[in-house]
PDB file of C-alpha atoms in Angstrom:
ATOM      1  CA  MET A   1      99.967  99.874 141.672  1.00  0.00           C
ATOM      2  CA  THR A   2      97.678 100.318 144.675  1.00  0.00           C
ATOM      3  CA  TYR A   3      97.510 103.736 146.313  1.00  0.00           C
ATOM      4  CA  ARG A   4      96.733 104.640 149.870  1.00  0.00           C
ATOM      5  CA  LYS A   5      93.652 106.657 149.163  1.00  0.00           C
ATOM      6  CA  LEU A   6      93.588 110.161 150.561  1.00  0.00           C
ATOM      7  CA  LYS A   7      90.355 111.810 151.639  1.00  0.00           C
ATOM      8  CA  LEU A   8      89.805 114.752 149.277  1.00  0.00           C
ATOM      9  CA  LEU A   9      87.208 117.520 149.185  1.00  0.00           C
ATOM     10  CA  ASN A  10      86.328 119.127 145.863  1.00  0.00           C
ATOM     11  CA  THR A  11      84.878 122.541 146.704  1.00  0.00           C
ATOM     12  CA  GLU A  12      83.520 123.225 143.195  1.00  0.00           C
ATOM     13  CA  PRO A  13      81.799 120.044 141.921  1.00  0.00           C
ATOM     14  CA  SER A  14      80.418 121.711 138.794  1.00  0.00           C
ATOM     15  CA  ARG A  15      83.945 122.201 137.432  1.00  0.00           C
ATOM     16  CA  LEU A  16      84.684 118.479 137.220  1.00  0.00           C
ATOM     17  CA  SER A  17      83.585 116.339 134.297  1.00  0.00           C
ATOM     18  CA  GLU A  18      82.651 112.701 134.880  1.00  0.00           C
ATOM     19  CA  ASN A  19      85.946 111.689 133.311  1.00  0.00           C
ATOM     20  CA  SER A  20      87.927 113.859 135.755  1.00  0.00           C
ATOM     21  CA  ARG A  21      85.799 112.702 138.656  1.00  0.00           C
ATOM     22  CA  ASN A  22      86.428 109.058 137.790  1.00  0.00           C
ATOM     23  CA  LYS A  23      90.177 109.657 137.567  1.00  0.00           C
ATOM     24  CA  LEU A  24      90.216 111.221 141.029  1.00  0.00           C
ATOM     25  CA  SER A  25      88.058 108.520 142.557  1.00  0.00           C
ATOM     26  CA  LYS A  26      90.576 105.839 141.618  1.00  0.00           C
ATOM     27  CA  PHE A  27      93.142 107.117 144.119  1.00  0.00           C
ATOM     28  CA  THR A  28      91.129 109.283 146.553  1.00  0.00           C
ATOM     29  CA  PHE A  29      88.051 109.081 148.713  1.00  0.00           C
ATOM     30  CA  LEU A  30      86.304 111.920 146.935  1.00  0.00           C
ATOM     31  CA  ASP A  31      83.780 114.180 148.651  1.00  0.00           C
ATOM     32  CA  GLU A  32      82.168 117.061 146.772  1.00  0.00           C
ATOM     33  CA  TYR A  33      80.418 120.076 148.205  1.00  0.00           C
ATOM     34  CA  GLU A  34      79.872 123.669 147.062  1.00  0.00           C
ATOM     35  CA  ALA A  35      81.760 124.882 150.097  1.00  0.00           C
ATOM     36  CA  ASP A  36      81.883 128.397 151.483  1.00  0.00           C
ATOM     37  CA  LYS A  37      84.318 129.656 154.097  1.00  0.00           C
ATOM     38  CA  ASN A  38      82.157 128.645 157.057  1.00  0.00           C
ATOM     39  CA  TYR A  39      81.764 125.119 155.711  1.00  0.00           C
ATOM     40  CA  LEU A  40      85.520 124.741 155.308  1.00  0.00           C
ATOM     41  CA  ILE A  41      86.269 126.054 158.793  1.00  0.00           C
ATOM     42  CA  LYS A  42      83.879 123.475 160.229  1.00  0.00           C
ATOM     43  CA  ASN A  43      84.866 120.524 158.029  1.00  0.00           C
ATOM     44  CA  ILE A  44      88.378 120.919 156.634  1.00  0.00           C
ATOM     45  CA  ASP A  45      89.933 118.906 159.474  1.00  0.00           C
ATOM     46  CA  LYS A  46      88.344 115.791 157.930  1.00  0.00           C
ATOM     47  CA  TYR A  47      90.405 116.005 154.753  1.00  0.00           C
ATOM     48  CA  GLU A  48      93.955 115.339 153.638  1.00  0.00           C
ATOM     49  CA  ALA A  49      93.555 117.091 150.289  1.00  0.00           C
ATOM     50  CA  LEU A  50      91.570 120.043 149.006  1.00  0.00           C
ATOM     51  CA  LEU A  51      90.688 120.713 145.356  1.00  0.00           C
ATOM     52  CA  ILE A  52      89.743 124.353 144.795  1.00  0.00           C
ATOM     53  CA  GLY A  53      89.082 126.876 142.047  1.00  0.00           C
ATOM     54  CA  LEU A  54      89.081 130.657 142.312  1.00  0.00           C
ATOM     55  CA  ARG A  55      85.783 131.043 144.122  1.00  0.00           C
ATOM     56  CA  LEU A  56      87.219 130.825 147.643  1.00  0.00           C
ATOM     57  CA  LYS A  57      90.118 132.467 149.448  1.00  0.00           C
ATOM     58  CA  ILE A  58      91.952 129.787 151.440  1.00  0.00           C
ATOM     59  CA  ASP A  59      93.163 132.042 154.229  1.00  0.00           C
ATOM     60  CA  THR A  60      94.805 131.602 157.605  1.00  0.00           C
ATOM     61  CA  ASN A  61      91.478 131.139 159.407  1.00  0.00           C
ATOM     62  CA  ILE A  62      90.682 128.123 157.248  1.00  0.00           C
ATOM     63  CA  LEU A  63      94.186 126.676 157.314  1.00  0.00           C
ATOM     64  CA  LYS A  64      94.381 126.856 161.108  1.00  0.00           C
ATOM     65  CA  LYS A  65      91.558 124.288 161.200  1.00  0.00           C
ATOM     66  CA  ALA A  66      93.221 122.046 158.606  1.00  0.00           C
ATOM     67  CA  LYS A  67      94.808 119.616 161.058  1.00  0.00           C
ATOM     68  CA  ASN A  68      95.183 116.791 158.545  1.00  0.00           C
ATOM     69  CA  LEU A  69      95.588 118.690 155.278  1.00  0.00           C
ATOM     70  CA  LYS A  70      98.597 117.667 153.208  1.00  0.00           C
ATOM     71  CA  TYR A  71      97.717 118.997 149.741  1.00  0.00           C
ATOM     72  CA  ILE A  72      95.941 121.974 148.191  1.00  0.00           C
ATOM     73  CA  ILE A  73      95.272 121.364 144.504  1.00  0.00           C
ATOM     74  CA  SER A  74      94.424 124.389 142.368  1.00  0.00           C
ATOM     75  CA  PRO A  75      94.225 124.131 138.561  1.00  0.00           C
ATOM     76  CA  THR A  76      95.300 127.778 138.228  1.00  0.00           C
ATOM     77  CA  THR A  77      98.480 129.677 137.429  1.00  0.00           C
ATOM     78  CA  GLY A  78      97.890 132.457 139.957  1.00  0.00           C
ATOM     79  CA  LEU A  79      97.870 131.571 143.649  1.00  0.00           C
ATOM     80  CA  ASN A  80      96.846 134.773 145.421  1.00  0.00           C
ATOM     81  CA  HIS A  81      93.634 133.021 146.502  1.00  0.00           C
ATOM     82  CA  ILE A  82      95.749 130.911 148.883  1.00  0.00           C
ATOM     83  CA  ASP A  83      97.711 132.038 151.936  1.00  0.00           C
ATOM     84  CA  ILE A  84     100.830 130.374 150.574  1.00  0.00           C
ATOM     85  CA  GLU A  85     103.225 131.329 153.367  1.00  0.00           C
ATOM     86  CA  TYR A  86     101.026 129.929 156.107  1.00  0.00           C
ATOM     87  CA  ALA A  87     100.275 126.797 154.103  1.00  0.00           C
ATOM     88  CA  LEU A  88     103.986 126.110 153.658  1.00  0.00           C
ATOM     89  CA  ILE A  89     104.623 126.727 157.370  1.00  0.00           C
ATOM     90  CA  LYS A  90     102.071 123.993 158.037  1.00  0.00           C
ATOM     91  CA  GLY A  91     103.827 121.686 155.581  1.00  0.00           C
ATOM     92  CA  ILE A  92     100.967 121.728 153.075  1.00  0.00           C
ATOM     93  CA  LYS A  93     102.025 121.060 149.494  1.00  0.00           C
ATOM     94  CA  ILE A  94     100.424 123.356 146.908  1.00  0.00           C
ATOM     95  CA  ILE A  95      99.922 121.724 143.523  1.00  0.00           C
ATOM     96  CA  SER A  96      99.063 124.147 140.727  1.00  0.00           C
ATOM     97  CA  LEU A  97      99.701 125.061 137.101  1.00  0.00           C
ATOM     98  CA  LYS A  98     102.301 127.662 137.997  1.00  0.00           C
ATOM     99  CA  ASP A  99     105.445 127.302 135.851  1.00  0.00           C
ATOM    100  CA  GLU A 100     103.966 124.418 133.858  1.00  0.00           C
ATOM    101  CA  ILE A 101     105.194 126.164 130.721  1.00  0.00           C
ATOM    102  CA  GLU A 102     104.924 123.313 128.230  1.00  0.00           C
ATOM    103  CA  PHE A 103     101.348 122.514 129.208  1.00  0.00           C
ATOM    104  CA  LEU A 104     100.224 126.147 129.395  1.00  0.00           C
ATOM    105  CA  GLU A 105     101.500 126.984 125.916  1.00  0.00           C
ATOM    106  CA  ASN A 106      98.436 125.173 124.555  1.00  0.00           C
ATOM    107  CA  ILE A 107      95.936 127.049 126.758  1.00  0.00           C
ATOM    108  CA  THR A 108      94.828 130.193 124.913  1.00  0.00           C
ATOM    109  CA  ALA A 109      91.580 131.014 126.727  1.00  0.00           C
ATOM    110  CA  THR A 110      92.738 134.083 128.685  1.00  0.00           C
ATOM    111  CA  ALA A 111      94.512 135.606 125.692  1.00  0.00           C
ATOM    112  CA  GLU A 112      91.354 135.121 123.618  1.00  0.00           C
ATOM    113  CA  LEU A 113      89.218 136.832 126.263  1.00  0.00           C
ATOM    114  CA  THR A 114      91.701 139.706 126.307  1.00  0.00           C
ATOM    115  CA  TRP A 115      91.134 140.181 122.603  1.00  0.00           C
ATOM    116  CA  GLY A 116      87.388 139.894 123.050  1.00  0.00           C
ATOM    117  CA  LEU A 117      87.474 142.771 125.549  1.00  0.00           C
ATOM    118  CA  ILE A 118      89.587 144.853 123.172  1.00  0.00           C
ATOM    119  CA  LEU A 119      87.225 144.325 120.242  1.00  0.00           C
ATOM    120  CA  SER A 120      84.136 144.952 122.363  1.00  0.00           C
ATOM    121  CA  LEU A 121      85.505 148.296 123.528  1.00  0.00           C
ATOM    122  CA  VAL A 122      86.981 149.653 120.295  1.00  0.00           C
ATOM    123  CA  ARG A 123      83.845 148.763 118.304  1.00  0.00           C
ATOM    124  CA  LYS A 124      81.358 149.580 121.100  1.00  0.00           C
ATOM    125  CA  ILE A 125      79.732 146.188 120.684  1.00  0.00           C
ATOM    126  CA  ASN A 126      78.062 146.094 124.105  1.00  0.00           C
ATOM    127  CA  GLU A 127      76.657 149.583 123.704  1.00  0.00           C
ATOM    128  CA  ALA A 128      75.286 148.845 120.237  1.00  0.00           C
ATOM    129  CA  ASN A 129      73.705 145.598 121.379  1.00  0.00           C
ATOM    130  CA  LYS A 130      71.937 147.256 124.319  1.00  0.00           C
ATOM    131  CA  SER A 131      70.658 149.983 122.025  1.00  0.00           C
ATOM    132  CA  VAL A 132      69.069 147.450 119.678  1.00  0.00           C
ATOM    133  CA  ILE A 133      67.522 145.594 122.605  1.00  0.00           C
ATOM    134  CA  ASN A 134      65.939 148.932 123.587  1.00  0.00           C
ATOM    135  CA  ASN A 135      64.340 149.143 120.121  1.00  0.00           C
ATOM    136  CA  LYS A 136      66.771 151.694 118.706  1.00  0.00           C
ATOM    137  CA  TRP A 137      68.514 151.339 115.339  1.00  0.00           C
ATOM    138  CA  ASN A 138      70.976 154.195 115.003  1.00  0.00           C
ATOM    139  CA  ARG A 139      74.386 153.217 113.679  1.00  0.00           C
ATOM    140  CA  ASP A 140      75.740 156.767 113.957  1.00  0.00           C
ATOM    141  CA  LEU A 141      75.879 156.474 117.735  1.00  0.00           C
ATOM    142  CA  PHE A 142      78.516 153.754 117.626  1.00  0.00           C
ATOM    143  CA  LYS A 143      81.406 154.968 115.537  1.00  0.00           C
ATOM    144  CA  GLY A 144      84.378 152.954 116.749  1.00  0.00           C
ATOM    145  CA  LEU A 145      88.064 152.567 115.944  1.00  0.00           C
ATOM    146  CA  GLU A 146      89.990 150.354 113.544  1.00  0.00           C
ATOM    147  CA  LEU A 147      92.793 148.442 115.215  1.00  0.00           C
ATOM    148  CA  LYS A 148      95.034 148.612 112.164  1.00  0.00           C
ATOM    149  CA  GLY A 149      97.811 151.110 112.776  1.00  0.00           C
ATOM    150  CA  LEU A 150      97.112 151.557 116.490  1.00  0.00           C
ATOM    151  CA  THR A 151      99.826 150.846 119.055  1.00  0.00           C
ATOM    152  CA  LEU A 152      99.289 147.832 121.304  1.00  0.00           C
ATOM    153  CA  GLY A 153     101.377 147.928 124.470  1.00  0.00           C
ATOM    154  CA  ILE A 154     101.852 144.662 126.341  1.00  0.00           C
ATOM    155  CA  ILE A 155     103.132 144.703 129.912  1.00  0.00           C
ATOM    156  CA  GLY A 156     104.477 141.242 130.659  1.00  0.00           C
ATOM    157  CA  TYR A 157     105.754 139.433 127.594  1.00  0.00           C
ATOM    158  CA  GLY A 158     105.332 135.893 128.877  1.00  0.00           C
ATOM    159  CA  ARG A 159     103.010 133.129 127.730  1.00  0.00           C
ATOM    160  CA  LEU A 160      99.858 135.248 127.524  1.00  0.00           C
ATOM    161  CA  GLY A 161     101.551 138.482 126.541  1.00  0.00           C
ATOM    162  CA  SER A 162     103.225 136.820 123.580  1.00  0.00           C
ATOM    163  CA  MET A 163      99.896 135.314 122.459  1.00  0.00           C
ATOM    164  CA  VAL A 164      98.181 138.698 122.584  1.00  0.00           C
ATOM    165  CA  ALA A 165     101.104 140.208 120.651  1.00  0.00           C
ATOM    166  CA  LYS A 166     100.514 137.719 117.830  1.00  0.00           C
ATOM    167  CA  TYR A 167      96.837 138.700 117.733  1.00  0.00           C
ATOM    168  CA  GLY A 168      98.000 142.297 117.402  1.00  0.00           C
ATOM    169  CA  ASP A 169     100.090 141.272 114.387  1.00  0.00           C
ATOM    170  CA  ALA A 170      97.029 139.725 112.772  1.00  0.00           C
ATOM    171  CA  PHE A 171      95.246 143.086 113.065  1.00  0.00           C
ATOM    172  CA  ASP A 172      98.207 145.037 111.642  1.00  0.00           C
ATOM    173  CA  MET A 173      98.880 146.852 114.885  1.00  0.00           C
ATOM    174  CA  LYS A 174     102.190 148.264 116.052  1.00  0.00           C
ATOM    175  CA  VAL A 175     103.157 146.093 119.030  1.00  0.00           C
ATOM    176  CA  VAL A 176     105.500 147.226 121.818  1.00  0.00           C
ATOM    177  CA  VAL A 177     106.338 145.216 124.925  1.00  0.00           C
ATOM    178  CA  ASN A 178     107.671 145.653 128.421  1.00  0.00           C
ATOM    179  CA  ASP A 179     108.987 142.826 130.557  1.00  0.00           C
ATOM    180  CA  ILE A 180     111.050 142.397 133.705  1.00  0.00           C
ATOM    181  CA  LYS A 181     113.464 140.350 131.600  1.00  0.00           C
ATOM    182  CA  THR A 182     115.151 142.984 129.491  1.00  0.00           C
ATOM    183  CA  ASN A 183     116.889 140.391 127.309  1.00  0.00           C
ATOM    184  CA  ILE A 184     113.790 138.523 126.102  1.00  0.00           C
ATOM    185  CA  ILE A 185     113.954 137.373 122.513  1.00  0.00           C
ATOM    186  CA  SER A 186     111.276 139.288 120.670  1.00  0.00           C
ATOM    187  CA  LYS A 187     110.726 140.940 117.320  1.00  0.00           C
ATOM    188  CA  TYR A 188     108.868 143.743 119.081  1.00  0.00           C
ATOM    189  CA  ASN A 189     110.354 146.915 120.511  1.00  0.00           C
ATOM    190  CA  GLN A 190     111.091 146.508 124.203  1.00  0.00           C
ATOM    191  CA  ILE A 191     110.540 149.769 126.047  1.00  0.00           C
ATOM    192  CA  THR A 192     110.092 151.018 129.602  1.00  0.00           C
ATOM    193  CA  THR A 193     106.751 150.829 131.362  1.00  0.00           C
ATOM    194  CA  ASP A 194     106.438 154.616 131.376  1.00  0.00           C
ATOM    195  CA  GLU A 195     107.152 154.878 127.650  1.00  0.00           C
ATOM    196  CA  LEU A 196     104.704 152.089 126.868  1.00  0.00           C
ATOM    197  CA  LEU A 197     101.948 153.799 128.836  1.00  0.00           C
ATOM    198  CA  ARG A 198     102.730 157.110 127.138  1.00  0.00           C
ATOM    199  CA  ILE A 199     102.512 155.895 123.514  1.00  0.00           C
ATOM    200  CA  SER A 200     100.071 152.955 123.527  1.00  0.00           C
ATOM    201  CA  ASP A 201      96.509 153.245 122.274  1.00  0.00           C
ATOM    202  CA  ILE A 202      95.658 149.937 123.940  1.00  0.00           C
ATOM    203  CA  ILE A 203      97.466 148.597 127.021  1.00  0.00           C
ATOM    204  CA  SER A 204      97.144 144.948 128.028  1.00  0.00           C
ATOM    205  CA  LEU A 205      98.479 143.716 131.377  1.00  0.00           C
ATOM    206  CA  HIS A 206      99.932 140.205 131.722  1.00  0.00           C
ATOM    207  CA  ILE A 207     102.088 139.972 134.831  1.00  0.00           C
ATOM    208  CA  PRO A 208     101.538 137.702 137.856  1.00  0.00           C
ATOM    209  CA  SER A 209     100.406 138.788 141.284  1.00  0.00           C
ATOM    210  CA  ASN A 210     103.257 138.487 143.770  1.00  0.00           C
ATOM    211  CA  LYS A 211     104.942 140.612 146.444  1.00  0.00           C
ATOM    212  CA  ASN A 212     106.961 142.530 143.884  1.00  0.00           C
ATOM    213  CA  ASN A 213     103.972 143.262 141.636  1.00  0.00           C
ATOM    214  CA  ILE A 214     101.349 144.395 144.142  1.00  0.00           C
ATOM    215  CA  ASN A 215     100.255 147.873 143.008  1.00  0.00           C
ATOM    216  CA  PHE A 216     102.825 147.678 140.195  1.00  0.00           C
ATOM    217  CA  LEU A 217     100.798 150.120 138.124  1.00  0.00           C
ATOM    218  CA  ASN A 218     100.463 152.731 140.841  1.00  0.00           C
ATOM    219  CA  LYS A 219      99.178 156.292 140.576  1.00  0.00           C
ATOM    220  CA  ASN A 220     102.576 157.581 139.521  1.00  0.00           C
ATOM    221  CA  LYS A 221     102.860 155.112 136.637  1.00  0.00           C
ATOM    222  CA  LEU A 222      99.238 155.353 135.560  1.00  0.00           C
ATOM    223  CA  SER A 223      99.480 159.134 135.387  1.00  0.00           C
ATOM    224  CA  LYS A 224     101.699 158.589 132.315  1.00  0.00           C
ATOM    225  CA  ILE A 225      98.954 156.781 130.405  1.00  0.00           C
ATOM    226  CA  LYS A 226      98.007 158.203 127.011  1.00  0.00           C
ATOM    227  CA  LYS A 227      94.784 160.208 126.927  1.00  0.00           C
ATOM    228  CA  GLY A 228      92.096 158.357 124.982  1.00  0.00           C
ATOM    229  CA  SER A 229      93.685 154.945 125.436  1.00  0.00           C
ATOM    230  CA  ILE A 230      92.026 151.671 126.415  1.00  0.00           C
ATOM    231  CA  PHE A 231      93.299 149.614 129.354  1.00  0.00           C
ATOM    232  CA  ILE A 232      92.813 145.837 129.679  1.00  0.00           C
ATOM    233  CA  ASN A 233      93.558 143.676 132.726  1.00  0.00           C
ATOM    234  CA  THR A 234      93.006 139.909 132.590  1.00  0.00           C
ATOM    235  CA  SER A 235      95.806 139.225 135.071  1.00  0.00           C
ATOM    236  CA  ARG A 236      95.071 140.111 138.719  1.00  0.00           C
ATOM    237  CA  GLY A 237      93.350 143.115 140.245  1.00  0.00           C
ATOM    238  CA  ASP A 238      95.865 143.867 142.984  1.00  0.00           C
ATOM    239  CA  ILE A 239      98.544 144.747 140.416  1.00  0.00           C
ATOM    240  CA  VAL A 240      96.797 148.024 139.584  1.00  0.00           C
ATOM    241  CA  ASP A 241      95.741 151.056 141.606  1.00  0.00           C
ATOM    242  CA  GLU A 242      92.010 150.651 140.962  1.00  0.00           C
ATOM    243  CA  ASP A 243      91.114 153.926 142.670  1.00  0.00           C
ATOM    244  CA  PHE A 244      93.256 155.869 140.212  1.00  0.00           C
ATOM    245  CA  LEU A 245      91.956 153.810 137.287  1.00  0.00           C
ATOM    246  CA  TYR A 246      88.516 154.951 138.369  1.00  0.00           C
ATOM    247  CA  GLU A 247      89.648 158.591 138.377  1.00  0.00           C
ATOM    248  CA  LEU A 248      91.155 158.240 134.900  1.00  0.00           C
ATOM    249  CA  LEU A 249      87.926 156.751 133.576  1.00  0.00           C
ATOM    250  CA  LYS A 250      85.679 159.236 135.362  1.00  0.00           C
ATOM    251  CA  SER A 251      87.656 162.188 133.953  1.00  0.00           C
ATOM    252  CA  ASN A 252      87.508 160.725 130.410  1.00  0.00           C
ATOM    253  CA  HIS A 253      91.286 160.418 130.312  1.00  0.00           C
ATOM    254  CA  LEU A 254      90.791 156.715 129.605  1.00  0.00           C
ATOM    255  CA  ALA A 255      88.507 155.952 126.673  1.00  0.00           C
ATOM    256  CA  GLY A 256      87.744 152.443 127.827  1.00  0.00           C
ATOM    257  CA  LEU A 257      88.454 149.835 130.461  1.00  0.00           C
ATOM    258  CA  GLY A 258      88.185 146.051 130.178  1.00  0.00           C
ATOM    259  CA  LEU A 259      88.632 144.010 133.360  1.00  0.00           C
ATOM    260  CA  ASP A 260      88.342 140.306 134.073  1.00  0.00           C
ATOM    261  CA  VAL A 261      89.683 140.801 137.597  1.00  0.00           C
ATOM    262  CA  LEU A 262      89.123 143.140 140.538  1.00  0.00           C
ATOM    263  CA  SER A 263      91.391 143.808 143.493  1.00  0.00           C
ATOM    264  CA  ASP A 264      88.920 142.723 146.189  1.00  0.00           C
ATOM    265  CA  GLU A 265      87.633 139.526 144.605  1.00  0.00           C
ATOM    266  CA  PHE A 266      89.518 137.343 147.112  1.00  0.00           C
ATOM    267  CA  SER A 267      88.772 139.545 150.124  1.00  0.00           C
ATOM    268  CA  GLY A 268      86.075 137.259 151.472  1.00  0.00           C
ATOM    269  CA  LYS A 269      83.791 140.211 152.167  1.00  0.00           C
ATOM    270  CA  LYS A 270      80.204 139.586 151.141  1.00  0.00           C
ATOM    271  CA  ASP A 271      79.562 143.130 149.944  1.00  0.00           C
ATOM    272  CA  TRP A 272      82.886 143.772 148.215  1.00  0.00           C
ATOM    273  CA  LEU A 273      81.387 143.917 144.721  1.00  0.00           C
ATOM    274  CA  GLU A 274      78.541 146.232 145.694  1.00  0.00           C
ATOM    275  CA  LYS A 275      81.051 148.728 147.084  1.00  0.00           C
ATOM    276  CA  ASN A 276      83.530 148.548 144.204  1.00  0.00           C
ATOM    277  CA  LYS A 277      83.838 151.953 142.480  1.00  0.00           C
ATOM    278  CA  LEU A 278      84.476 150.501 139.037  1.00  0.00           C
ATOM    279  CA  LYS A 279      81.473 148.195 139.243  1.00  0.00           C
ATOM    280  CA  LYS A 280      79.286 151.155 140.240  1.00  0.00           C
ATOM    281  CA  PHE A 281      80.692 153.156 137.322  1.00  0.00           C
ATOM    282  CA  ALA A 282      79.865 150.281 134.966  1.00  0.00           C
ATOM    283  CA  GLU A 283      76.215 150.405 136.028  1.00  0.00           C
ATOM    284  CA  LYS A 284      75.783 153.792 134.336  1.00  0.00           C
ATOM    285  CA  ASN A 285      78.520 153.877 131.698  1.00  0.00           C
ATOM    286  CA  GLU A 286      79.165 151.782 128.607  1.00  0.00           C
ATOM    287  CA  ASN A 287      82.916 152.258 128.174  1.00  0.00           C
ATOM    288  CA  ILE A 288      83.808 149.772 130.889  1.00  0.00           C
ATOM    289  CA  ILE A 289      83.370 146.002 130.723  1.00  0.00           C
ATOM    290  CA  ILE A 290      83.869 143.825 133.797  1.00  0.00           C
ATOM    291  CA  THR A 291      83.711 140.031 133.641  1.00  0.00           C
ATOM    292  CA  PRO A 292      83.907 137.716 136.717  1.00  0.00           C
ATOM    293  CA  HIS A 293      87.392 136.230 136.202  1.00  0.00           C
ATOM    294  CA  ILE A 294      86.360 134.036 133.279  1.00  0.00           C
ATOM    295  CA  GLY A 295      89.660 134.291 131.402  1.00  0.00           C
ATOM    296  CA  GLY A 296      90.670 130.646 131.735  1.00  0.00           C
ATOM    297  CA  LEU A 297      87.123 129.340 131.900  1.00  0.00           C
ATOM    298  CA  THR A 298      86.280 127.543 128.674  1.00  0.00           C
ATOM    299  CA  HIS A 299      85.025 123.986 128.294  1.00  0.00           C
ATOM    300  CA  GLN A 300      88.305 122.935 126.680  1.00  0.00           C
ATOM    301  CA  SER A 301      90.690 124.738 129.027  1.00  0.00           C
ATOM    302  CA  VAL A 302      88.940 123.576 132.204  1.00  0.00           C
ATOM    303  CA  GLU A 303      88.956 119.943 131.086  1.00  0.00           C
ATOM    304  CA  LYS A 304      92.621 120.097 130.068  1.00  0.00           C
ATOM    305  CA  ALA A 305      93.619 121.827 133.304  1.00  0.00           C
ATOM    306  CA  ASN A 306      91.651 119.435 135.505  1.00  0.00           C
ATOM    307  CA  ASN A 307      93.109 116.346 133.865  1.00  0.00           C
ATOM    308  CA  PHE A 308      96.630 117.759 134.029  1.00  0.00           C
ATOM    309  CA  ILE A 309      96.387 118.752 137.688  1.00  0.00           C
ATOM    310  CA  ILE A 310      94.845 115.408 138.660  1.00  0.00           C
ATOM    311  CA  ASP A 311      97.736 113.572 136.990  1.00  0.00           C
ATOM    312  CA  LYS A 312     100.229 115.891 138.700  1.00  0.00           C
ATOM    313  CA  PHE A 313      98.583 115.260 142.065  1.00  0.00           C
ATOM    314  CA  LYS A 314      98.615 111.523 141.449  1.00  0.00           C
ATOM    315  CA  ASN A 315     102.368 111.637 140.836  1.00  0.00           C
ATOM    316  CA  PHE A 316     102.869 113.290 144.229  1.00  0.00           C
ATOM    317  CA  VAL A 317     101.024 110.527 146.094  1.00  0.00           C
ATOM    318  CA  LYS A 318     101.996 107.475 144.014  1.00  0.00           C
ATOM    319  CA  ASP A 319     104.771 106.442 146.405  1.00  0.00           C
ATOM    320  CA  LYS A 320     102.267 106.127 149.268  1.00  0.00           C
ATOM    321  CA  THR A 321     101.299 102.574 148.391  1.00  0.00           C
ATOM    322  CA  ILE A 322      99.605 100.015 150.591  1.00  0.00           C
TER     323      ILE A 322
END
């Protein structure tokens, strides 16, 4: 079958393998450029399709210039880096990994990072490593916790939440869950958000960012959190009241904080990270770990996701034959 080739811009060339690039080139005129917002505003009108990652926020200002854009392809489950409502008003089809349940069941990268953050915090791995680098060898400074017997609270018992729960089983933890679906089939105790926050030694957040979940863990909810607990967020930053998280950490109410996401990461502001309170706290304190949204970023997961999304995109355009 011969396809009418669409002109496509890949804004993050380093994410594509040669295999993925060759697959795309068979049915698109592929351009690649490490694009920033200004580049897209000036050039997006040239393209019918846009392949993006999480580095850029595709906002209204960009989409207003997208006179010929028909597709936005994003190999991600979350879509809060795209102004979805405006894109749909313009008739732009968004192709993503959202709701691709069967495919996503084999992608474990974010759940594994979640567990890496937990282990790093409870065993003070980062602190101990920095101490050795500074020519100190004092094991007594880094007395951590055993996970066995601790309570792991999982907010959002979906694909990732259920994976993390299984890891908790492997470490002999007591696992409790909270989910919007109160009738989920689970061997774990299903409890309210408030109760989970009150009893859990480690809390791991796994709910999507949408209108209903913005600031889901607000000051009122977070005030219930158990003193001395550890909080992990590998979901999205805008789900949590970061200012109050900061207060809980600063007052030593929280023992540790592991974040792969921050609320302002899609703001488009150049100085957003410099001004972030939690990032500033991390500069001088060892009980907080922040990673730059690397949850789904492994060699295997990126290749699988790229190939899947390219095939999905191809299926959308296959009827446009010459």
